[in-house]
PDB file of C-alpha atoms in Angstrom:
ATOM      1  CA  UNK A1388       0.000   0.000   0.000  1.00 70.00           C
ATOM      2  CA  UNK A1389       0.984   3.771  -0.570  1.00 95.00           C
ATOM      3  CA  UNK A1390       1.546   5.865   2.235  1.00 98.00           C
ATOM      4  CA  UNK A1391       1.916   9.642   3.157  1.00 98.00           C
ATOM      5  CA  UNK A1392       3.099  11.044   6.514  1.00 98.00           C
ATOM      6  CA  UNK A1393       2.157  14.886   7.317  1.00 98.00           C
ATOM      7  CA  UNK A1394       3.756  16.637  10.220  1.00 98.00           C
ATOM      8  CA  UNK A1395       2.579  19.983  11.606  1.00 98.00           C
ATOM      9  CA  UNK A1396       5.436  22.094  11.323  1.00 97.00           C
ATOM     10  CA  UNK A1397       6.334  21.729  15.009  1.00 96.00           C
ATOM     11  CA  UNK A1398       7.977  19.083  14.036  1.00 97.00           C
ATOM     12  CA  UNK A1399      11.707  19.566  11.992  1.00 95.00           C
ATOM     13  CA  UNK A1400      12.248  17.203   9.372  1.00 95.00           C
ATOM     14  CA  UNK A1401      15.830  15.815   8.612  1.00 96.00           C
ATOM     15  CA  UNK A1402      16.764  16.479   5.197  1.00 95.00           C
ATOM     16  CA  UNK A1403      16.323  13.027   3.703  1.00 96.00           C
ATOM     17  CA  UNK A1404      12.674  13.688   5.408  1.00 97.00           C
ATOM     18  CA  UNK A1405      12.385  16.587   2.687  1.00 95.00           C
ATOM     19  CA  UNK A1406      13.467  15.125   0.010  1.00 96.00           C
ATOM     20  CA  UNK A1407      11.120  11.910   0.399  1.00 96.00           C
ATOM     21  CA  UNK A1408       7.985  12.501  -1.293  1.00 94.00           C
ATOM     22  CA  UNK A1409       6.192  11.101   0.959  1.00 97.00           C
ATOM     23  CA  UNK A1410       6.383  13.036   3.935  1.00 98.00           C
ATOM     24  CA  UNK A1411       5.094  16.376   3.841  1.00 98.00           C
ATOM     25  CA  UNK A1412       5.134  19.627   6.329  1.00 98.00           C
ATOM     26  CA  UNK A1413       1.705  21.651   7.412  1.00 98.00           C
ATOM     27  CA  UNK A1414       2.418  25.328   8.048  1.00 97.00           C
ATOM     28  CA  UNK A1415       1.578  26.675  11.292  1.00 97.00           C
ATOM     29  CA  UNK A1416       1.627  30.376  11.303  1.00 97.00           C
ATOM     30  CA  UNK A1417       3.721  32.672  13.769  1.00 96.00           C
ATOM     31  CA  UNK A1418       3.219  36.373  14.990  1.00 95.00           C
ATOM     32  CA  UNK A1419       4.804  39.174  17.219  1.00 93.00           C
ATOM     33  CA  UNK A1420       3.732  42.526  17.030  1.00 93.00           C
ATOM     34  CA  UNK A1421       2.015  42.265  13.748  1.00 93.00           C
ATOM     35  CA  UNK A1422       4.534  40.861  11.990  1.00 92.00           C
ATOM     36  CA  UNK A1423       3.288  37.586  10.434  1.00 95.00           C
ATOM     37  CA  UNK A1424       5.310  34.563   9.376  1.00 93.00           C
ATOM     38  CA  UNK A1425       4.037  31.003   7.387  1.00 95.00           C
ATOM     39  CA  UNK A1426       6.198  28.268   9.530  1.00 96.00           C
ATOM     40  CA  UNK A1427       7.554  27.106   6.054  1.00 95.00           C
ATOM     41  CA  UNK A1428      10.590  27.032   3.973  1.00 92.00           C
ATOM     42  CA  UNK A1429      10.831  30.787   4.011  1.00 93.00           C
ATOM     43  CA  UNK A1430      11.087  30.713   7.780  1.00 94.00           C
ATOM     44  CA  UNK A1431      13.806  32.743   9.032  1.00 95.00           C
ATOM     45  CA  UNK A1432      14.729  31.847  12.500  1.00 95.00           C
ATOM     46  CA  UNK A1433      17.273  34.874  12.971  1.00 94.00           C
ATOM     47  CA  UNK A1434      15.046  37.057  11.959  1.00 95.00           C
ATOM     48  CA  UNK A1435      11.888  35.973  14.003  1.00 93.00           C
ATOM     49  CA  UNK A1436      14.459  35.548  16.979  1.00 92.00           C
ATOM     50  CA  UNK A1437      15.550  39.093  16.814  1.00 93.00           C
ATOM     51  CA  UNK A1438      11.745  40.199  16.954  1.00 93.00           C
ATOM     52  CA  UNK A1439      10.742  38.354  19.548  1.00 88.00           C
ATOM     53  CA  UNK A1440      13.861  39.958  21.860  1.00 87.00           C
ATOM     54  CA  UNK A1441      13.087  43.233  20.971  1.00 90.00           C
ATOM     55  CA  UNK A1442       9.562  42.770  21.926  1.00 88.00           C
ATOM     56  CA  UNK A1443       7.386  43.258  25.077  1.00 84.00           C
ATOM     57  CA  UNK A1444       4.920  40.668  23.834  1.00 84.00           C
ATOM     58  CA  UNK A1445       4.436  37.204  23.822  1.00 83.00           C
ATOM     59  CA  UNK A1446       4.965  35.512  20.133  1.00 89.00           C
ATOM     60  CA  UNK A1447       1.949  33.298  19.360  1.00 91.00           C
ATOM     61  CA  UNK A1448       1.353  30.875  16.513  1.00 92.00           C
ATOM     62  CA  UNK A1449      -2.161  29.566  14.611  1.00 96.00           C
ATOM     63  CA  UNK A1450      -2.562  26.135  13.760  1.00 96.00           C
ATOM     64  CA  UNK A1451      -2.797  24.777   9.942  1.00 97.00           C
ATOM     65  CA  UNK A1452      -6.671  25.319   9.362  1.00 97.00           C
ATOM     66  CA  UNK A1453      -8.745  22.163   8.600  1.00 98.00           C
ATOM     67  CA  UNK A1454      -8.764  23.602   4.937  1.00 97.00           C
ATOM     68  CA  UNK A1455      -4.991  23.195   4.757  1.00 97.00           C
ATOM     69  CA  UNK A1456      -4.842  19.280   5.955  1.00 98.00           C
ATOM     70  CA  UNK A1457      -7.770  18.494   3.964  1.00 97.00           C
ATOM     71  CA  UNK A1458      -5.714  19.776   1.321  1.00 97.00           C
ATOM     72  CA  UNK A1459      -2.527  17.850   2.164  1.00 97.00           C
ATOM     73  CA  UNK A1460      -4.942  14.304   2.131  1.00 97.00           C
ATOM     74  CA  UNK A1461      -5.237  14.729  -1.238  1.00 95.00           C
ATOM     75  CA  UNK A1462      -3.028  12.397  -3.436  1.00 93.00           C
ATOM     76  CA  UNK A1463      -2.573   8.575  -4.278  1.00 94.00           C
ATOM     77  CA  UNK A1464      -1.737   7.380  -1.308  1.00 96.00           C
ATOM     78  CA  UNK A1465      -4.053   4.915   0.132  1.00 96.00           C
ATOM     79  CA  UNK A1466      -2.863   5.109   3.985  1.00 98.00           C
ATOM     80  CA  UNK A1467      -2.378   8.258   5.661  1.00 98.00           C
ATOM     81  CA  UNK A1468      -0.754   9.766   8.946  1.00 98.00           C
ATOM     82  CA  UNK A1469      -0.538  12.721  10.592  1.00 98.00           C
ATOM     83  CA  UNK A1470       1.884  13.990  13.386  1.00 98.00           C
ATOM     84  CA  UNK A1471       0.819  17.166  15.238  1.00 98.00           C
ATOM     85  CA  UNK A1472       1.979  18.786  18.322  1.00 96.00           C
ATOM     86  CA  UNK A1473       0.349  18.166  21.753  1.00 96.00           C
ATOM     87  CA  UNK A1474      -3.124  18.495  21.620  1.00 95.00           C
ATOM     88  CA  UNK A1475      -2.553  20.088  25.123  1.00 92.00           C
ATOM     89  CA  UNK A1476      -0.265  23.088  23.256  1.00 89.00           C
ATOM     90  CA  UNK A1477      -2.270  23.704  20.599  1.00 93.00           C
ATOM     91  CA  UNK A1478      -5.487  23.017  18.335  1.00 96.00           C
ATOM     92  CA  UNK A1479      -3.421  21.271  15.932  1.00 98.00           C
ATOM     93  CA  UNK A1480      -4.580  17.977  16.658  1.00 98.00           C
ATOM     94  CA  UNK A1481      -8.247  18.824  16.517  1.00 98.00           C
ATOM     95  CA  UNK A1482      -8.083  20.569  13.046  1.00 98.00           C
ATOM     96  CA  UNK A1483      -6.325  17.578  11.543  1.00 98.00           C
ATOM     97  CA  UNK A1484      -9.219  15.301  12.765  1.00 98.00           C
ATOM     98  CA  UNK A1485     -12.371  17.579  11.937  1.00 98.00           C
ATOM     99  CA  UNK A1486     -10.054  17.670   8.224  1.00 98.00           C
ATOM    100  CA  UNK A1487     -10.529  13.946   7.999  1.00 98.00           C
ATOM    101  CA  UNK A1488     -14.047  13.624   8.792  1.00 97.00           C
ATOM    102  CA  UNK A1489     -14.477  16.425   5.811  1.00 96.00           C
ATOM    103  CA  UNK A1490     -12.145  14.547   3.692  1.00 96.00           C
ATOM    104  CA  UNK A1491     -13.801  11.125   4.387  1.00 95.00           C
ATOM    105  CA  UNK A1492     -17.276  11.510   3.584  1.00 93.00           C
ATOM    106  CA  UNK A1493     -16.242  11.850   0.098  1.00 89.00           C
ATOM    107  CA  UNK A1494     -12.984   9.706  -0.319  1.00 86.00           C
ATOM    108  CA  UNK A1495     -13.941   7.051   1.716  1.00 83.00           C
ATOM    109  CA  UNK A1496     -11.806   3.959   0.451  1.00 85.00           C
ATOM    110  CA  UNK A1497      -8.594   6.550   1.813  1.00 93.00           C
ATOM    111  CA  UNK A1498      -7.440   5.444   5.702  1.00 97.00           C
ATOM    112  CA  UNK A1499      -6.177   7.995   7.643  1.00 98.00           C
ATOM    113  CA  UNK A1500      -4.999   8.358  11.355  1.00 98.00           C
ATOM    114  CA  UNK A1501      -4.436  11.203  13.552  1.00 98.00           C
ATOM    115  CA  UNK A1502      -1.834  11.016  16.159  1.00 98.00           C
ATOM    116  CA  UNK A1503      -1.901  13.455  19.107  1.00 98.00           C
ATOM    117  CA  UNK A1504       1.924  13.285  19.784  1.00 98.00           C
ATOM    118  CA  UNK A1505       1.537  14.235  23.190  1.00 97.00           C
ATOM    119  CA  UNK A1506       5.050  16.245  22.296  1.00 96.00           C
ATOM    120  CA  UNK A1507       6.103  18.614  20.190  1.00 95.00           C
ATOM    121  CA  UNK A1508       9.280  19.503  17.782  1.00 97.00           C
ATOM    122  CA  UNK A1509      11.836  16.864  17.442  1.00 97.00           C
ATOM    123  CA  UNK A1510       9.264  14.267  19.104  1.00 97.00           C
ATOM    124  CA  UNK A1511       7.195  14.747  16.223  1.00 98.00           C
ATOM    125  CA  UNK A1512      10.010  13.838  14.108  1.00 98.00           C
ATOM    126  CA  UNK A1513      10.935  10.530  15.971  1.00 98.00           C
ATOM    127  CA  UNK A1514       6.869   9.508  15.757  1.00 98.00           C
ATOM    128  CA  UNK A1515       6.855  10.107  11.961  1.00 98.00           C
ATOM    129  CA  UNK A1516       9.946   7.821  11.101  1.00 98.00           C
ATOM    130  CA  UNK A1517       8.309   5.287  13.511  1.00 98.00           C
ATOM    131  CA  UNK A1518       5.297   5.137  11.202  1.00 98.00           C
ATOM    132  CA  UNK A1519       7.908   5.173   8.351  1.00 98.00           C
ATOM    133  CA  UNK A1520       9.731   1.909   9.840  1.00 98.00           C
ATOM    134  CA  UNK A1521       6.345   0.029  10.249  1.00 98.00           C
ATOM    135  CA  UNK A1522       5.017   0.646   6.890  1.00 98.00           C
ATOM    136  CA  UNK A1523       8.075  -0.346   5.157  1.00 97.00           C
ATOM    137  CA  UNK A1524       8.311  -3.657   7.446  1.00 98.00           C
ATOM    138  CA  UNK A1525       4.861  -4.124   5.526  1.00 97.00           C
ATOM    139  CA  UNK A1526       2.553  -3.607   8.352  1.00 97.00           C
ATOM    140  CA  UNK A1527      -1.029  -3.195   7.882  1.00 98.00           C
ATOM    141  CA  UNK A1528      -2.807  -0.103   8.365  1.00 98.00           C
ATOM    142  CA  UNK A1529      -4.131  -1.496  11.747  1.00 98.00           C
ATOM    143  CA  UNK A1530      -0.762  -2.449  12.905  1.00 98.00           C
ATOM    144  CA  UNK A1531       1.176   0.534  12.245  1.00 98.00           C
ATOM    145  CA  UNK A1532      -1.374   2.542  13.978  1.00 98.00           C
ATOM    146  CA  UNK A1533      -1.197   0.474  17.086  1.00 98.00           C
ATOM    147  CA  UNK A1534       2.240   0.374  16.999  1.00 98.00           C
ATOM    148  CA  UNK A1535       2.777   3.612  16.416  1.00 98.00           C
ATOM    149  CA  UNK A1536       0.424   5.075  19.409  1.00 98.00           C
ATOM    150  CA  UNK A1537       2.659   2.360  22.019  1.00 98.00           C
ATOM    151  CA  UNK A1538       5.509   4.436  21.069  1.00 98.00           C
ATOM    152  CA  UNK A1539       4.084   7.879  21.937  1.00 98.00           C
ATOM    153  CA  UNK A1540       3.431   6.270  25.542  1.00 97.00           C
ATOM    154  CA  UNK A1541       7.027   5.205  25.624  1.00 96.00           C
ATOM    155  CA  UNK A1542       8.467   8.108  24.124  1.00 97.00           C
ATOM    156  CA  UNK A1543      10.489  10.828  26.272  1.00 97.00           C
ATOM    157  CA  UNK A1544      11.032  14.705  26.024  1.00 97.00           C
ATOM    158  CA  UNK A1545      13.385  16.625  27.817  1.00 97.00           C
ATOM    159  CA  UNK A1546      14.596  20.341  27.219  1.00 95.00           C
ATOM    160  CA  UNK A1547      16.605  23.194  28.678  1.00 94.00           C
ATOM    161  CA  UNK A1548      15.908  26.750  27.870  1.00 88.00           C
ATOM    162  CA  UNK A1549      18.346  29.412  27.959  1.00 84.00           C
ATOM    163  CA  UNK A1550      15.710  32.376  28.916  1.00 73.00           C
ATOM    164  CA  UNK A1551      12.182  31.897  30.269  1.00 65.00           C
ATOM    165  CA  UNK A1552      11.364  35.286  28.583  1.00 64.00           C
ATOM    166  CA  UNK A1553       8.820  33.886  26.677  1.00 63.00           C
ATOM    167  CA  UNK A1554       7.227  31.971  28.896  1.00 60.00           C
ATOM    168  CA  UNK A1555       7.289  35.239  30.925  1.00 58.00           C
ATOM    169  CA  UNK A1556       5.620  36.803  28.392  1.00 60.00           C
ATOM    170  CA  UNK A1557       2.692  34.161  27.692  1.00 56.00           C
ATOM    171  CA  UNK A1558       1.795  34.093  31.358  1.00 57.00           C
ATOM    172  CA  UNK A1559       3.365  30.299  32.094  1.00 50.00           C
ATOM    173  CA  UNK A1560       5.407  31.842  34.388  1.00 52.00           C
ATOM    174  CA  UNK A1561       5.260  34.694  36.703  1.00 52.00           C
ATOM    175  CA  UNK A1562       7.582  38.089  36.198  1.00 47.00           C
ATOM    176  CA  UNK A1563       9.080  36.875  39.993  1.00 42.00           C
ATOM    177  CA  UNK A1564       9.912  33.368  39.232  1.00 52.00           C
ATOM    178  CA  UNK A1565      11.498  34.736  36.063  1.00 49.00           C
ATOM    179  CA  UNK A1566      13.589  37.546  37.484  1.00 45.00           C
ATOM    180  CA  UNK A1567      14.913  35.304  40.052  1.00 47.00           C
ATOM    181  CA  UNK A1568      15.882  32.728  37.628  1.00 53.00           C
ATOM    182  CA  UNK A1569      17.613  35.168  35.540  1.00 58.00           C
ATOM    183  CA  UNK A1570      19.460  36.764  38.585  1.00 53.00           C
ATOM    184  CA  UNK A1571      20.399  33.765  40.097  1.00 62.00           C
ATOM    185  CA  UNK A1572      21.117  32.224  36.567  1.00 80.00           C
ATOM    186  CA  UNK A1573      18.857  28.813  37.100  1.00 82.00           C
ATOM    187  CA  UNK A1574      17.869  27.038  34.344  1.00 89.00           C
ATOM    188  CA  UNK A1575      15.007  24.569  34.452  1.00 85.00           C
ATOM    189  CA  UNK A1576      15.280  21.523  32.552  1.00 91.00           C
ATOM    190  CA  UNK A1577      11.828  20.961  31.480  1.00 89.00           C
ATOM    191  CA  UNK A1578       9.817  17.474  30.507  1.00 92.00           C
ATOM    192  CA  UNK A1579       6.174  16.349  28.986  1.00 92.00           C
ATOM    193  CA  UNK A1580       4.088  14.280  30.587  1.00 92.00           C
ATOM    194  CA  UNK A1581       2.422  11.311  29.464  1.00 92.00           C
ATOM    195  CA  UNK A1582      -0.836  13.283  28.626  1.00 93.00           C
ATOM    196  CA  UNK A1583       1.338  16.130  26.547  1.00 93.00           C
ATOM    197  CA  UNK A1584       1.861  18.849  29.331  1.00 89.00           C
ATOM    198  CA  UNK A1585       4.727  20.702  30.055  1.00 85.00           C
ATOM    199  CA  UNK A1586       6.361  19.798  33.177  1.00 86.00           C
ATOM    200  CA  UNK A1587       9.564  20.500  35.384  1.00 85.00           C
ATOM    201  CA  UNK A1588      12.238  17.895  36.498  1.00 92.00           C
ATOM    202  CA  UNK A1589      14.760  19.851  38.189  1.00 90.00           C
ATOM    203  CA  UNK A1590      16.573  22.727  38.001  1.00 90.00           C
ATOM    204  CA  UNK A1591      20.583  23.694  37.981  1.00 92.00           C
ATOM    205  CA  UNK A1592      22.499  27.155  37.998  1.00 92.00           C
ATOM    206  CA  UNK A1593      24.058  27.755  34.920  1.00 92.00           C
ATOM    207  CA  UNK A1594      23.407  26.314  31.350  1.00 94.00           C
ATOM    208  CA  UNK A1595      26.875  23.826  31.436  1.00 96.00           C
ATOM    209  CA  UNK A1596      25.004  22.434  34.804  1.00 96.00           C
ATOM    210  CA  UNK A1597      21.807  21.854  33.203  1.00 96.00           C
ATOM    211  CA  UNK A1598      22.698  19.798  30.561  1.00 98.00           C
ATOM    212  CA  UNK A1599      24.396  17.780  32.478  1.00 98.00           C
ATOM    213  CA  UNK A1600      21.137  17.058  34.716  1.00 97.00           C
ATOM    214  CA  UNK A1601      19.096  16.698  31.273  1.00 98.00           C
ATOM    215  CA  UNK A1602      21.763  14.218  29.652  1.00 98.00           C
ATOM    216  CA  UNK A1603      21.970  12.255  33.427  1.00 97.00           C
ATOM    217  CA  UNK A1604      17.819  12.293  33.008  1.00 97.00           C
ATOM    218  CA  UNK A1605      17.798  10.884  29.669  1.00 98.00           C
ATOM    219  CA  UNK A1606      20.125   8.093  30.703  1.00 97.00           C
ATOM    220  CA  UNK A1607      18.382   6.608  33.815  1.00 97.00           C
ATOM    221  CA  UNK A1608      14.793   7.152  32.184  1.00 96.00           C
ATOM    222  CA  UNK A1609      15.745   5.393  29.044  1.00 97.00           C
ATOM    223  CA  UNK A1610      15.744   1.600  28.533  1.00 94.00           C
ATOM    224  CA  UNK A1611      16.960  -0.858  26.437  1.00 96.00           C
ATOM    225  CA  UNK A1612      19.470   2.809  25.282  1.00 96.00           C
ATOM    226  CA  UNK A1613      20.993   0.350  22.601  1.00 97.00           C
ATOM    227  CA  UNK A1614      17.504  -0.377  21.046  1.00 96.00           C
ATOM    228  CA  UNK A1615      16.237   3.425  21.033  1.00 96.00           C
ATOM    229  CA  UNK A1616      17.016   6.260  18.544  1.00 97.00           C
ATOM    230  CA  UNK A1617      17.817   9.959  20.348  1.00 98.00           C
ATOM    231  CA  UNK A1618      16.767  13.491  18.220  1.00 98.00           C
ATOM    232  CA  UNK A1619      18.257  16.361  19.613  1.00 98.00           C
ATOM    233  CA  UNK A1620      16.908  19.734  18.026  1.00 98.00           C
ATOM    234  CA  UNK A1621      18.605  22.915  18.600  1.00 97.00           C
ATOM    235  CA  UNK A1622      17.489  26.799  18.237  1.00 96.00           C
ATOM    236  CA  UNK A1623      20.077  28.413  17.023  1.00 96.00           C
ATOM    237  CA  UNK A1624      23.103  26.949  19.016  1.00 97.00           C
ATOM    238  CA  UNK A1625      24.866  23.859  17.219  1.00 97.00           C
ATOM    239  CA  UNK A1626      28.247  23.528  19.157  1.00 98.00           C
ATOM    240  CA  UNK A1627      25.713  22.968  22.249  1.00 98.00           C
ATOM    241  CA  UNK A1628      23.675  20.407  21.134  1.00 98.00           C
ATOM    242  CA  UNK A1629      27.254  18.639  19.623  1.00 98.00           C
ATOM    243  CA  UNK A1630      27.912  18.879  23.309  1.00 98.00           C
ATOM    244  CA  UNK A1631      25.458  16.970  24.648  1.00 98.00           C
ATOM    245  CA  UNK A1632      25.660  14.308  21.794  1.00 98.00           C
ATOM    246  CA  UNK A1633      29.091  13.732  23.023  1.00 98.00           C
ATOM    247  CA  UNK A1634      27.517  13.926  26.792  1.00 98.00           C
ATOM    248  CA  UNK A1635      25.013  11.135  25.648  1.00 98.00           C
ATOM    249  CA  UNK A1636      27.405   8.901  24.318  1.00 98.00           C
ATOM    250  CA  UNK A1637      29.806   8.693  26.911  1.00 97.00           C
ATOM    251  CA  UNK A1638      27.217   7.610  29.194  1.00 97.00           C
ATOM    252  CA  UNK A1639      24.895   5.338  27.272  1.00 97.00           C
ATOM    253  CA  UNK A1640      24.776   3.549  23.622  1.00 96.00           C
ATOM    254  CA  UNK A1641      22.328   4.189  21.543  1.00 97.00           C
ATOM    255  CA  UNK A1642      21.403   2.868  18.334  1.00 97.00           C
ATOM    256  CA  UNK A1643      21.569   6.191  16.604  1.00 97.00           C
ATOM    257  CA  UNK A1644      21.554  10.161  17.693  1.00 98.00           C
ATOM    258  CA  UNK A1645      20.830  13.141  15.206  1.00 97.00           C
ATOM    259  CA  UNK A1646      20.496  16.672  15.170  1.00 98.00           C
ATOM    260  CA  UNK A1647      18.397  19.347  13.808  1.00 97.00           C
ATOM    261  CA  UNK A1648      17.807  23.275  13.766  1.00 96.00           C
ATOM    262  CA  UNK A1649      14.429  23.933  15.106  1.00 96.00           C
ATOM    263  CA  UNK A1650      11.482  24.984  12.789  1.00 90.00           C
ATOM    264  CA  UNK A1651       9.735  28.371  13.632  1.00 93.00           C
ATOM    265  CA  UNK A1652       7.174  26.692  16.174  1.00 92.00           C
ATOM    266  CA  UNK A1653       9.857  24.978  18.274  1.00 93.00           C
ATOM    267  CA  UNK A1654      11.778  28.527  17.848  1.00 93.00           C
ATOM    268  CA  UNK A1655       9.339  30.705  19.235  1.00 89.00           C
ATOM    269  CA  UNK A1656       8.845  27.861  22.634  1.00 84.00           C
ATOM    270  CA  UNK A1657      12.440  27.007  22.625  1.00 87.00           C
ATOM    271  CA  UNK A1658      13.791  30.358  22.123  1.00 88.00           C
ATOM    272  CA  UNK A1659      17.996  31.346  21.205  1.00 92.00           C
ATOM    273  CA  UNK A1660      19.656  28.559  23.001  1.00 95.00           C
ATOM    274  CA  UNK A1661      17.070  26.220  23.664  1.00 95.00           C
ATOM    275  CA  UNK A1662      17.894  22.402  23.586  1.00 97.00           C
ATOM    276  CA  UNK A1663      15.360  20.063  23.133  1.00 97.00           C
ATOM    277  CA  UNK A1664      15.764  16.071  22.961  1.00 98.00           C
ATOM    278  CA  UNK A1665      13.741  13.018  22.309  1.00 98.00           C
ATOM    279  CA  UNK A1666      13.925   9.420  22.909  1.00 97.00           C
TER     280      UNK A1666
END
């Protein structure tokens, strides 16, 4: 059977994810003080980073309308998948599925599922070549999707952020908590839970310090190391997420570990500096 595997734009894809035909990207769209941005190949990250510094406001982003996935069911293929970001984060998820009821009552010998990811960015990623390794090993719709939703409940996300201004700004955190991170120089190193919420594991003073806790996280969370691929995504800040690559592998094996630039989505939560990994 045929397949096609969309990902909300949350989500980077590697290059070989580009150039495969049959993955595709759904724009998400990004704003700070009027100035309006399609998450897409014309994303520029420096740009949009500089903006959101300069600003007193808190960025925001639109999910892909329903018009826009019903758009990206079209095609041959016969099964279809879709990725999006944490239906807790945003109304990604929701959009995709009120798309495929729309697209269904007229195409209806088309399958498609809707995964919540219950992550976000580089998670996203790690779902969508999951699907990719099922259908290839000839799965059937059924068993991919089954498959593919035991991962999610085993899959891990971990991230350290360099500022909290943005969540400052959006009202996840309060202007105290913030200033006294920033005085004191703590950075949180920040999780999802199983239902797709943000949540914090611990804390450490200085960025060198909280990367460290992350990696030493990832390790004793993470089992069977040797059977799992790692994604780290980075915004903006390659030599540090080289770092903790080399971190990762000096403590654990894994069976592969790759990195990515963020997309505009994962930007504007990760901010300059952020690190974000999943496993």
């Amino acid at each position: 059977m045929s397949y096609k595997i969309i990902v909300d734009s949350c989500g980077e894809l590697f290059d070989d994810m580009k150039a495969d035909g049959r993955f595709q990207s759904v724009p998400l769209e990004l704003e700070v003080d009027g100035y309006h941005v399609v998450d897409d190949e014309s994303f520029d990250q420096l740009e949009f980073i500089r903006r959101v510094k300069e600003s007193r406001h808190s960025p925001k982003s639109s999910c892909p309308s329903p018009q826009r996935y019903v758009e990206a069911y079209l095609g041959e293929a016969e099964h279809v998948y879709v990725v999006t970001l944490s239906g807790k984060l945003s109304g990604s998820y929701n959009s995709a599925e009120l798309a495929k009821k729309l697209y269904l009552e007229e195409h209806m010998a088309k399958q498609i599922h809707v995964f919540d990811s219950c992550s976000a960015s580089i998670g996203e990623t790690l779902i969508a070549e999951k699907i990719q390794e099922s259908e290839e090993a000839g799965k059937s719709f059924e068993e991919v999707v089954a498959e593919t939703e035991k991962y999610i409940k085993d899959q891990q996300t971990f991230f350290v952020l360099e500022t909290l201004e943005t969540l400052r700004k959006n009202g996840r955190l309060s202007n105290l908590k913030a200033w006294v991170a920033g005085a004191l120089n703590i950075k949180p190193v920040m999780g999802a839970t199983p239902e797709g919420t943000i949540c914090q594991l611990g804390q450490a003073r200085g960025m060198a310090k909280a990367l460290d806790y992350m990696v030493n996280e990832i390790v004793k969370r993470t089992k069977e190391c040797e059977k799992k691929i790692l994604s780290i995504a980075h915004c903006n800040c390659p030599e540090r997420a080289k770092q903790v690559k080399e971190k990762l592998e000096k403590l654990a094996k894994f069976k592969d570990i790759r990195i990515v630039n963020t997309a505009g989505v994962s930007t504007m939560y990760a901010n300059n500096g952020g690190v974000i990994v999943a496993v």
